[in-house]
Each structure stands twice: as structure tokens, then as C-alpha cells.
Amino acid sequence: MAKLGLTAMVMVAALALVAMASRLAHAVADDPKKVDKWFNRLSHAERKTTRLRFYFHDTVSGKSPTAARIAEATMTKKSPTLFGVVFMIDDPLTEGPEPESPLVGRAQGFYGSAGLESLSLLMNINLVFTSPEYNGSTLSIMGHNPTYETYREMPIVGGTGFFRLASGVATAKTYFLNLTTFDAVVEYNVIAMHY
């Protein structure tokens, strides 16, 4: 029972951190009057479409991991899909698949194993861009990621800054996976519609 209480406290803390990170990731926020003015002009605005490709580097092992295991269920260790495990992430996003490729942003949030019968993740991440064109802007992804499928499609549920009121689709494809450490590099192709 104490372990269940500790797991619940860790989950509450993780969700609080995600909420705080969502607010902090929103680096290029305008004051409320500017945002209100922007919304008033929205009826005359046309939706834009932006296409992006980058690589997500999820490092679970080594001296400098970018993904930390923050919670697990009592059954996780016995589950072939690691059902119930949750990782908090701050993963680099790069132009190419190599770790030394130019940085375009960070993926901040969490993912958890949500499939009992197959490895399937629930992804809840903010793509926080640092490249000059989109610096401080974010795209938010929340969706189902069946990790062993070649292509995984997840919805874009919002955005800030350049991507304000975004919707769209992110398609993920594993570029590299170490089956011992579970470190991975994943190619993301994003189509975002925004104002």
C-alpha cells in the first residue's frame, strides 16, 4: 500500500512538472493585450501550413540521460511491454540523425507504456524550438505511439508563438534503437496548420 501511495505521489509530482514545463516552454509569450489584439485579427487571417523534419534523441542510459524513469506500476517488472512505466524527457531535437547535428529544439514532457499486449506509448510532449526561425515557439503532441510499427502518427493538439492555435500530424519512424539500453533516435515529420 505504501508503494502505491509513493507511485501516486510521483505521478502527481510528474504532472505538476509537466504543467510547469508547459508554462516555462512558452518563452515568447505576449502580454494579454497583445494576444487579445492578435485574436481580434484572427477572423481575417489565413491558416498557414508548416512542414518540419527533425530527429528526436531519447537517451535512457549513460552519464547524461535525457529520459528519466519517474514511476512504474507494481506489475511493470513482470510485463513484457513494461506496462505502467513512465519517463520524463528533455530530449534534443536535431536537423540530422547524428548527435552532433545542429540543434533545432527540445522535446519536453513524458511518455508511458500504456499497452498490456504490445509496446505502445502514451506521448505527452512539447516540442520547444530554439532555431532562429521558430525560437521559443512550441508544438504540443499528445497521442498513441505503437513503437514497433514502422510509422506512427500522433496528433498535434496545440502550439504557441509562431505555431499559435496549431493542429496537425506528427509522423515518427525509428531511425536507431539500442535493444540493450533502449536509447533511440526517431525521425519526426511534422505537418502543422496554424495562423
Coordinates of N, CA and C in Angstrom, one line a residue:
M1 N 0.8 -1.2 0.0 CA 0.0 0.0 0.0 C 0.9 1.2 0.0
A2 N 2.0 1.2 0.8 CA 2.9 2.4 0.8 C 3.5 2.6 -0.6
K3 N 3.8 1.6 -1.3 CA 4.4 1.7 -2.6 C 3.4 2.4 -3.6
L4 N 2.1 2.0 -3.5 CA 1.0 2.6 -4.3 C 0.9 4.1 -4.0
G5 N 1.0 4.5 -2.7 CA 1.0 5.9 -2.3 C 2.2 6.6 -2.9
L6 N 3.4 6.0 -2.8 CA 4.6 6.7 -3.4 C 4.4 6.8 -4.9
T7 N 3.9 5.8 -5.6 CA 3.7 5.9 -7.0 C 2.7 7.0 -7.3
A8 N 1.7 7.1 -6.6 CA 0.7 8.2 -6.8 C 1.3 9.6 -6.6
M9 N 2.1 9.7 -5.5 CA 2.8 11.0 -5.3 C 3.8 11.3 -6.4
V10 N 4.5 10.3 -6.9 CA 5.4 10.6 -8.0 C 4.7 11.0 -9.3
M11 N 3.5 10.4 -9.5 CA 2.7 10.8 -10.7 C 2.2 12.2 -10.6
V12 N 1.7 12.6 -9.4 CA 1.2 13.9 -9.2 C 2.4 14.9 -9.4
A13 N 3.6 14.6 -8.8 CA 4.7 15.5 -9.0 C 5.1 15.6 -10.5
A14 N 5.1 14.4 -11.2 CA 5.4 14.4 -12.6 C 4.4 15.3 -13.4
L15 N 3.1 15.2 -13.1 CA 2.1 16.0 -13.8 C 2.3 17.5 -13.5
A16 N 2.7 17.8 -12.2 CA 2.9 19.2 -11.9 C 4.1 19.7 -12.6
L17 N 5.2 18.9 -12.8 CA 6.4 19.3 -13.5 C 6.0 19.6 -15.0
V18 N 5.2 18.7 -15.6 CA 4.8 18.9 -17.0 C 4.0 20.2 -17.1
A19 N 3.1 20.4 -16.2 CA 2.3 21.7 -16.3 C 3.3 22.9 -16.1
M20 N 4.2 22.8 -15.2 CA 5.2 23.9 -15.1 C 6.0 24.0 -16.3
A21 N 6.5 22.9 -16.9 CA 7.4 23.0 -18.1 C 6.6 23.5 -19.2
S22 N 5.3 23.2 -19.3 CA 4.5 23.8 -20.4 C 4.4 25.3 -20.3
R23 N 4.3 25.8 -19.1 CA 4.3 27.3 -18.9 C 5.7 27.9 -19.2
L24 N 6.8 27.2 -18.8 CA 8.1 27.7 -19.0 C 8.5 27.6 -20.4
A25 N 8.1 26.6 -21.1 CA 8.5 26.3 -22.5 C 7.9 27.4 -23.4
H26 N 7.0 28.1 -23.0 CA 6.3 29.1 -23.8 C 7.0 30.4 -23.7
A27 N 8.3 30.4 -24.1 CA 9.2 31.5 -23.9 C 8.9 32.8 -24.6
V28 N 8.2 32.8 -25.7 CA 7.9 34.0 -26.5 C 6.5 34.4 -26.3
A29 N 6.1 34.5 -25.0 CA 4.7 34.9 -24.8 C 4.5 36.4 -24.9
D30 N 3.3 36.8 -25.3 CA 3.0 38.2 -25.4 C 2.1 38.5 -24.2
D31 N 2.0 39.8 -23.9 CA 1.2 40.2 -22.8 C -0.3 40.0 -23.2
P32 N -1.2 40.0 -22.3 CA -2.6 39.6 -22.6 C -3.2 40.6 -23.6
K33 N -2.9 41.9 -23.6 CA -3.5 42.9 -24.6 C -3.0 42.6 -26.0
K34 N -1.7 42.2 -26.1 CA -1.2 41.8 -27.5 C -1.9 40.6 -28.0
V35 N -2.1 39.6 -27.1 CA -2.7 38.3 -27.5 C -4.2 38.6 -27.9
D36 N -4.9 39.4 -27.1 CA -6.3 39.8 -27.4 C -6.3 40.5 -28.8
K37 N -5.4 41.4 -29.1 CA -5.4 42.1 -30.4 C -5.2 41.1 -31.5
W38 N -4.3 40.1 -31.3 CA -4.0 39.1 -32.2 C -5.3 38.3 -32.5
F39 N -6.0 37.9 -31.5 CA -7.2 37.1 -31.7 C -8.3 37.9 -32.4
N40 N -8.3 39.2 -32.2 CA -9.3 40.1 -32.9 C -9.1 40.1 -34.4
R41 N -7.8 40.0 -34.8 CA -7.5 40.0 -36.2 C -7.6 38.6 -36.8
L42 N -7.8 37.6 -36.0 CA -7.8 36.2 -36.5 C -8.9 35.9 -37.5
S43 N -10.0 36.6 -37.5 CA -11.1 36.3 -38.4 C -10.7 36.6 -39.9
H44 N -9.7 37.5 -40.0 CA -9.2 37.8 -41.4 C -7.9 37.0 -41.7
A45 N -7.4 36.2 -40.8 CA -6.2 35.5 -41.1 C -6.4 34.2 -41.9
E46 N -5.4 33.9 -42.6 CA -5.5 32.6 -43.4 C -4.6 31.6 -42.6
R47 N -5.0 30.3 -42.6 CA -4.2 29.3 -42.0 C -3.0 29.0 -42.8
K48 N -1.9 28.8 -42.2 CA -0.6 28.5 -42.8 C -0.3 27.0 -42.6
T49 N 0.5 26.4 -43.4 CA 0.9 25.1 -43.2 C 2.4 25.1 -43.2
T50 N 3.0 24.5 -42.1 CA 4.5 24.4 -42.0 C 4.8 22.9 -41.9
R51 N 5.8 22.5 -42.7 CA 6.4 21.2 -42.7 C 7.8 21.2 -42.1
L52 N 8.0 20.3 -41.1 CA 9.3 20.2 -40.4 C 9.7 18.8 -40.4
R53 N 11.1 18.6 -40.4 CA 11.6 17.3 -40.2 C 12.8 17.4 -39.3
F54 N 12.9 16.6 -38.3 CA 14.0 16.6 -37.3 C 14.1 15.3 -36.7
Y55 N 15.1 15.1 -35.8 CA 15.4 13.8 -35.2 C 15.4 14.0 -33.7
F56 N 14.7 13.1 -33.0 CA 14.5 13.1 -31.6 C 15.4 12.1 -31.0
H57 N 16.3 12.6 -30.1 CA 17.3 11.7 -29.5 C 16.9 11.4 -28.0
D58 N 16.4 10.2 -27.8 CA 16.0 9.8 -26.5 C 17.1 8.9 -25.8
T59 N 17.8 9.4 -24.8 CA 18.9 8.7 -24.2 C 18.5 8.3 -22.8
V60 N 18.3 7.0 -22.5 CA 17.9 6.5 -21.3 C 19.1 6.1 -20.4
S61 N 20.3 5.8 -21.1 CA 21.4 5.2 -20.4 C 22.6 6.3 -20.4
G62 N 23.7 5.8 -19.7 CA 24.9 6.6 -19.8 C 25.0 7.7 -18.7
K63 N 26.0 8.6 -18.8 CA 26.3 9.6 -17.8 C 25.3 10.8 -17.9
S64 N 24.8 11.0 -19.1 CA 23.9 12.2 -19.3 C 22.6 11.8 -20.0
P65 N 21.8 11.0 -19.3 CA 20.5 10.6 -19.9 C 19.6 11.9 -20.1
T66 N 18.7 11.8 -21.1 CA 17.8 12.8 -21.4 C 16.3 12.4 -21.1
A67 N 16.2 11.1 -20.6 CA 15.0 10.5 -20.2 C 15.2 9.8 -18.9
A68 N 14.3 10.2 -17.9 CA 14.4 9.6 -16.6 C 13.2 8.8 -16.2
R69 N 13.4 7.6 -15.7 CA 12.2 6.8 -15.3 C 11.7 7.4 -14.0
I70 N 10.5 7.8 -13.9 CA 10.0 8.5 -12.8 C 8.9 7.7 -12.0
A71 N 8.3 6.7 -12.6 CA 7.3 5.9 -12.0 C 7.1 4.6 -12.7
E72 N 6.6 3.6 -12.0 CA 6.2 2.3 -12.6 C 5.1 1.7 -11.7
A73 N 4.4 0.8 -12.3 CA 3.4 0.0 -11.6 C 4.0 -1.2 -10.9
T74 N 3.3 -1.8 -10.0 CA 3.8 -3.0 -9.3 C 4.0 -4.1 -10.3
M75 N 3.3 -4.1 -11.4 CA 3.4 -5.2 -12.4 C 4.4 -4.9 -13.5
T76 N 5.0 -3.7 -13.5 CA 5.8 -3.3 -14.7 C 7.0 -4.3 -14.9
K77 N 7.7 -4.7 -13.8 CA 8.8 -5.6 -14.0 C 8.5 -7.0 -14.6
K78 N 7.2 -7.4 -14.4 CA 6.7 -8.7 -14.9 C 6.1 -8.6 -16.3
S79 N 5.9 -7.4 -16.7 CA 5.2 -7.1 -18.0 C 6.1 -7.2 -19.2
P80 N 5.8 -7.9 -20.3 CA 6.7 -7.9 -21.5 C 6.7 -6.6 -22.2
T81 N 5.7 -5.7 -21.9 CA 5.6 -4.4 -22.5 C 6.0 -3.3 -21.6
L82 N 6.5 -3.6 -20.4 CA 6.8 -2.6 -19.4 C 5.6 -1.8 -19.0
F83 N 4.4 -2.3 -19.1 CA 3.2 -1.6 -18.8 C 3.3 -0.9 -17.5
G84 N 2.9 0.4 -17.5 CA 2.9 1.2 -16.3 C 4.2 2.1 -16.1
V85 N 5.2 1.9 -16.8 CA 6.4 2.7 -16.6 C 6.2 4.1 -17.2
V86 N 6.8 5.1 -16.6 CA 6.6 6.5 -17.1 C 8.0 7.1 -17.1
F87 N 8.4 7.8 -18.2 CA 9.6 8.5 -18.3 C 9.4 10.0 -18.5
M88 N 10.1 10.8 -17.8 CA 10.1 12.3 -18.1 C 11.3 12.6 -19.0
I89 N 11.0 13.4 -20.0 CA 12.1 13.6 -21.0 C 12.4 15.1 -21.2
D90 N 13.6 15.4 -21.6 CA 14.1 16.6 -22.1 C 15.1 16.3 -23.2
D91 N 14.6 15.8 -24.4 CA 15.4 15.2 -25.4 C 15.7 16.2 -26.5
P92 N 17.0 16.2 -27.0 CA 17.4 17.2 -28.0 C 16.7 16.8 -29.3
L93 N 16.3 17.8 -30.1 CA 15.8 17.7 -31.5 C 16.9 18.2 -32.4
T94 N 17.3 17.5 -33.4 CA 18.4 17.9 -34.3 C 18.0 17.9 -35.7
E95 N 18.7 18.6 -36.6 CA 18.5 18.6 -38.0 C 18.7 17.2 -38.6
G96 N 19.7 16.5 -38.2 CA 20.0 15.2 -38.8 C 20.1 14.2 -37.7
P97 N 20.3 12.9 -38.0 CA 20.3 11.8 -37.0 C 21.5 11.8 -36.1
E98 N 22.6 12.4 -36.5 CA 23.8 12.4 -35.7 C 23.6 13.3 -34.5
P99 N 24.1 12.8 -33.3 CA 24.0 13.7 -32.1 C 24.6 15.0 -32.2
E100 N 25.7 15.2 -33.0 CA 26.4 16.4 -33.2 C 25.7 17.3 -34.3
S101 N 24.6 16.9 -34.9 CA 23.9 17.6 -35.9 C 23.3 18.9 -35.2
P102 N 23.2 20.0 -35.9 CA 22.6 21.2 -35.3 C 21.3 21.0 -34.6
L103 N 21.3 21.6 -33.4 CA 20.1 21.6 -32.5 C 19.0 22.5 -33.0
V104 N 17.8 22.0 -33.1 CA 16.6 22.8 -33.5 C 15.6 23.0 -32.4
G105 N 15.8 22.2 -31.3 CA 14.9 22.4 -30.2 C 15.0 21.2 -29.2
R106 N 14.0 21.1 -28.3 CA 14.0 20.0 -27.3 C 12.6 19.5 -27.3
A107 N 12.5 18.2 -27.0 CA 11.2 17.5 -26.7 C 11.1 17.4 -25.2
Q108 N 10.1 18.1 -24.6 CA 10.0 18.1 -23.1 C 8.6 17.6 -22.8
G109 N 8.5 16.7 -21.8 CA 7.3 16.1 -21.4 C 7.5 14.7 -20.8
F110 N 6.5 13.8 -21.1 CA 6.7 12.5 -20.6 C 6.0 11.5 -21.6
Y111 N 6.4 10.2 -21.4 CA 5.8 9.1 -22.1 C 5.7 7.9 -21.2
G112 N 4.7 7.2 -21.4 CA 4.5 6.0 -20.5 C 4.0 4.8 -21.4
S113 N 4.3 3.6 -20.9 CA 3.9 2.4 -21.6 C 2.4 2.1 -21.2
A114 N 1.6 2.2 -22.2 CA 0.1 2.1 -22.0 C -0.5 0.8 -22.6
G115 N 0.3 0.0 -23.2 CA -0.2 -1.3 -23.8 C 0.1 -2.5 -23.0
L116 N -0.9 -3.3 -22.7 CA -0.7 -4.5 -22.0 C -0.2 -5.6 -22.9
E117 N -0.7 -5.6 -24.2 CA -0.3 -6.7 -25.1 C 0.8 -6.4 -26.1
S118 N 1.0 -5.1 -26.4 CA 2.0 -4.7 -27.3 C 2.6 -3.4 -26.8
L119 N 3.9 -3.2 -27.1 CA 4.6 -1.9 -26.6 C 3.9 -0.7 -27.3
S120 N 3.2 0.0 -26.6 CA 2.5 1.2 -27.1 C 2.6 2.3 -26.0
L121 N 3.1 3.4 -26.5 CA 3.4 4.5 -25.6 C 2.3 5.6 -25.7
L122 N 2.0 6.2 -24.5 CA 1.2 7.4 -24.5 C 2.2 8.6 -24.5
M123 N 2.2 9.4 -25.5 CA 3.2 10.5 -25.6 C 2.4 11.8 -25.2
N124 N 3.1 12.6 -24.3 CA 2.6 13.9 -24.0 C 3.8 14.8 -23.9
I125 N 4.1 15.4 -25.1 CA 5.3 16.2 -25.2 C 5.1 17.6 -25.8
N126 N 6.0 18.5 -25.4 CA 6.0 19.8 -26.1 C 7.3 19.8 -26.9
L127 N 7.2 20.2 -28.2 CA 8.4 20.4 -29.0 C 8.7 21.9 -28.8
V128 N 9.8 22.2 -28.2 CA 10.2 23.6 -27.9 C 11.3 23.9 -28.8
F129 N 11.0 24.8 -29.8 CA 12.0 25.1 -30.8 C 13.0 26.3 -30.4
T130 N 14.2 26.1 -30.8 CA 15.3 27.0 -30.5 C 16.0 27.6 -31.7
S131 N 15.6 27.0 -32.9 CA 16.2 27.5 -34.1 C 15.7 29.0 -34.4
P132 N 16.5 29.8 -35.1 CA 16.2 31.2 -35.2 C 14.8 31.5 -35.7
E133 N 14.3 30.7 -36.7 CA 13.0 31.0 -37.3 C 11.9 30.7 -36.4
Y134 N 12.0 29.8 -35.5 CA 10.8 29.4 -34.6 C 11.2 29.5 -33.1
N135 N 12.3 30.2 -32.8 CA 12.8 30.3 -31.4 C 11.7 30.7 -30.4
G136 N 11.5 29.8 -29.4 CA 10.6 30.0 -28.3 C 9.2 29.5 -28.6
S137 N 8.9 29.1 -29.9 CA 7.6 28.6 -30.2 C 7.5 27.1 -29.9
T138 N 6.3 26.6 -29.7 CA 6.1 25.2 -29.3 C 5.0 24.6 -30.1
L139 N 5.1 23.3 -30.2 CA 4.0 22.4 -30.7 C 3.8 21.3 -29.7
S140 N 2.6 21.0 -29.4 CA 2.2 20.0 -28.4 C 1.7 18.8 -29.1
I141 N 2.2 17.6 -28.7 CA 1.8 16.4 -29.2 C 1.2 15.5 -28.0
M142 N 0.1 14.9 -28.3 CA -0.5 14.0 -27.3 C -1.1 12.9 -28.0
G143 N -0.6 11.7 -27.9 CA -1.2 10.6 -28.6 C -0.6 9.3 -28.4
H144 N -1.1 8.3 -29.2 CA -0.7 6.9 -29.2 C 0.5 6.7 -30.1
N145 N 1.5 6.0 -29.5 CA 2.7 5.7 -30.3 C 3.0 4.2 -30.2
P146 N 2.5 3.4 -31.1 CA 2.8 2.0 -31.1 C 4.3 1.8 -31.6
T147 N 5.2 1.7 -30.7 CA 6.6 1.8 -31.1 C 7.2 0.8 -32.1
Y148 N 6.6 -0.3 -32.2 CA 7.2 -1.3 -33.1 C 6.6 -1.2 -34.5
E149 N 5.7 -0.3 -34.7 CA 5.2 0.0 -36.1 C 6.2 0.8 -36.8
T150 N 6.3 0.6 -38.1 CA 7.3 1.4 -38.9 C 7.0 2.9 -38.8
Y151 N 5.8 3.3 -39.1 CA 5.4 4.7 -39.0 C 4.3 4.8 -37.9
R152 N 4.5 5.8 -37.1 CA 3.5 6.1 -36.0 C 3.0 7.6 -36.2
E153 N 1.7 7.7 -36.2 CA 1.1 9.0 -36.4 C 0.4 9.5 -35.1
M154 N 0.8 10.7 -34.7 CA 0.3 11.3 -33.5 C -0.2 12.7 -33.8
P155 N -1.3 13.1 -33.1 CA -1.9 14.4 -33.4 C -1.1 15.6 -32.7
I156 N -1.1 16.7 -33.4 CA -0.6 17.9 -32.8 C -1.9 18.6 -32.3
V157 N -1.8 18.9 -31.0 CA -3.1 19.4 -30.3 C -3.0 20.9 -29.9
G158 N -1.9 21.5 -30.3 CA -1.8 22.9 -30.0 C -0.4 23.5 -30.2
G159 N -0.2 24.7 -30.0 CA 1.1 25.4 -30.2 C 1.1 26.8 -29.7
T160 N 2.3 27.4 -29.6 CA 2.4 28.7 -29.1 C 3.4 29.5 -30.0
G161 N 3.4 30.8 -29.9 CA 4.3 31.6 -30.7 C 4.0 31.5 -32.1
F162 N 5.0 31.2 -33.0 CA 4.8 31.1 -34.4 C 3.7 30.1 -34.7
F163 N 3.5 29.1 -33.9 CA 2.6 28.0 -34.1 C 1.3 28.1 -33.3
R164 N 0.9 29.4 -32.9 CA -0.3 29.6 -32.1 C -1.5 29.0 -32.8
L165 N -2.3 28.3 -32.0 CA -3.5 27.6 -32.4 C -3.3 26.4 -33.4
A166 N -2.1 25.8 -33.3 CA -1.7 24.7 -34.2 C -2.6 23.5 -34.1
S167 N -2.7 22.8 -35.2 CA -3.2 21.4 -35.3 C -2.5 20.8 -36.4
G168 N -2.5 19.5 -36.4 CA -1.8 18.8 -37.5 C -1.4 17.4 -37.0
V169 N -0.4 16.9 -37.7 CA 0.1 15.5 -37.5 C 1.6 15.4 -37.4
A170 N 2.1 14.6 -36.5 CA 3.5 14.2 -36.4 C 3.6 12.8 -36.7
T171 N 4.5 12.4 -37.7 CA 4.7 11.0 -38.0 C 6.1 10.7 -37.5
A172 N 6.2 9.6 -36.8 CA 7.5 9.2 -36.2 C 7.9 7.9 -36.9
K173 N 9.3 7.7 -37.1 CA 9.8 6.5 -37.6 C 11.2 6.3 -36.9
T174 N 11.4 5.1 -36.3 CA 12.6 4.8 -35.6 C 13.8 4.8 -36.6
Y175 N 14.8 5.6 -36.3 CA 16.0 5.6 -37.1 C 17.0 4.7 -36.5
F176 N 17.1 4.6 -35.2 CA 18.1 3.8 -34.5 C 17.5 3.4 -33.1
L177 N 17.7 2.2 -32.7 CA 17.2 1.7 -31.4 C 18.2 0.7 -30.9
N178 N 18.8 1.0 -29.7 CA 19.7 0.0 -29.0 C 18.8 -0.8 -28.1
L179 N 18.7 -2.1 -28.4 CA 17.8 -3.0 -27.7 C 18.3 -3.4 -26.3
T180 N 19.5 -3.0 -26.0 CA 20.0 -3.3 -24.6 C 19.7 -2.1 -23.7
T181 N 20.0 -0.9 -24.2 CA 19.8 0.3 -23.4 C 18.5 1.0 -23.6
F182 N 17.9 0.8 -24.8 CA 16.6 1.4 -25.2 C 16.9 2.9 -25.6
D183 N 18.1 3.3 -25.8 CA 18.4 4.6 -26.4 C 17.9 4.6 -27.8
A184 N 17.3 5.7 -28.2 CA 16.7 5.7 -29.6 C 16.9 7.0 -30.3
V185 N 16.9 7.0 -31.6 CA 16.9 8.2 -32.4 C 15.7 8.0 -33.3
V186 N 14.8 9.0 -33.3 CA 13.5 8.8 -34.0 C 13.4 10.0 -35.0
E187 N 13.1 9.7 -36.3 CA 12.8 10.7 -37.2 C 11.4 11.2 -37.1
Y188 N 11.2 12.5 -37.0 CA 9.8 13.1 -37.0 C 9.6 13.9 -38.2
N189 N 8.5 13.7 -38.8 CA 8.0 14.6 -39.9 C 6.7 15.2 -39.4
V190 N 6.6 16.5 -39.4 CA 5.5 17.3 -38.8 C 4.8 18.1 -39.9
I191 N 3.5 18.0 -39.9 CA 2.7 19.0 -40.7 C 1.8 19.7 -39.8
A192 N 2.1 21.0 -39.6 CA 1.3 21.8 -38.7 C 0.6 22.9 -39.4
M193 N -0.7 23.0 -39.1 CA -1.5 24.1 -39.6 C -1.7 25.1 -38.5
H194 N -1.5 26.4 -38.8 CA -1.5 27.4 -37.7 C -1.8 28.8 -38.3
Y195 N -2.0 29.8 -37.5 CA -2.3 31.1 -38.0 C -1.1 32.0 -37.9

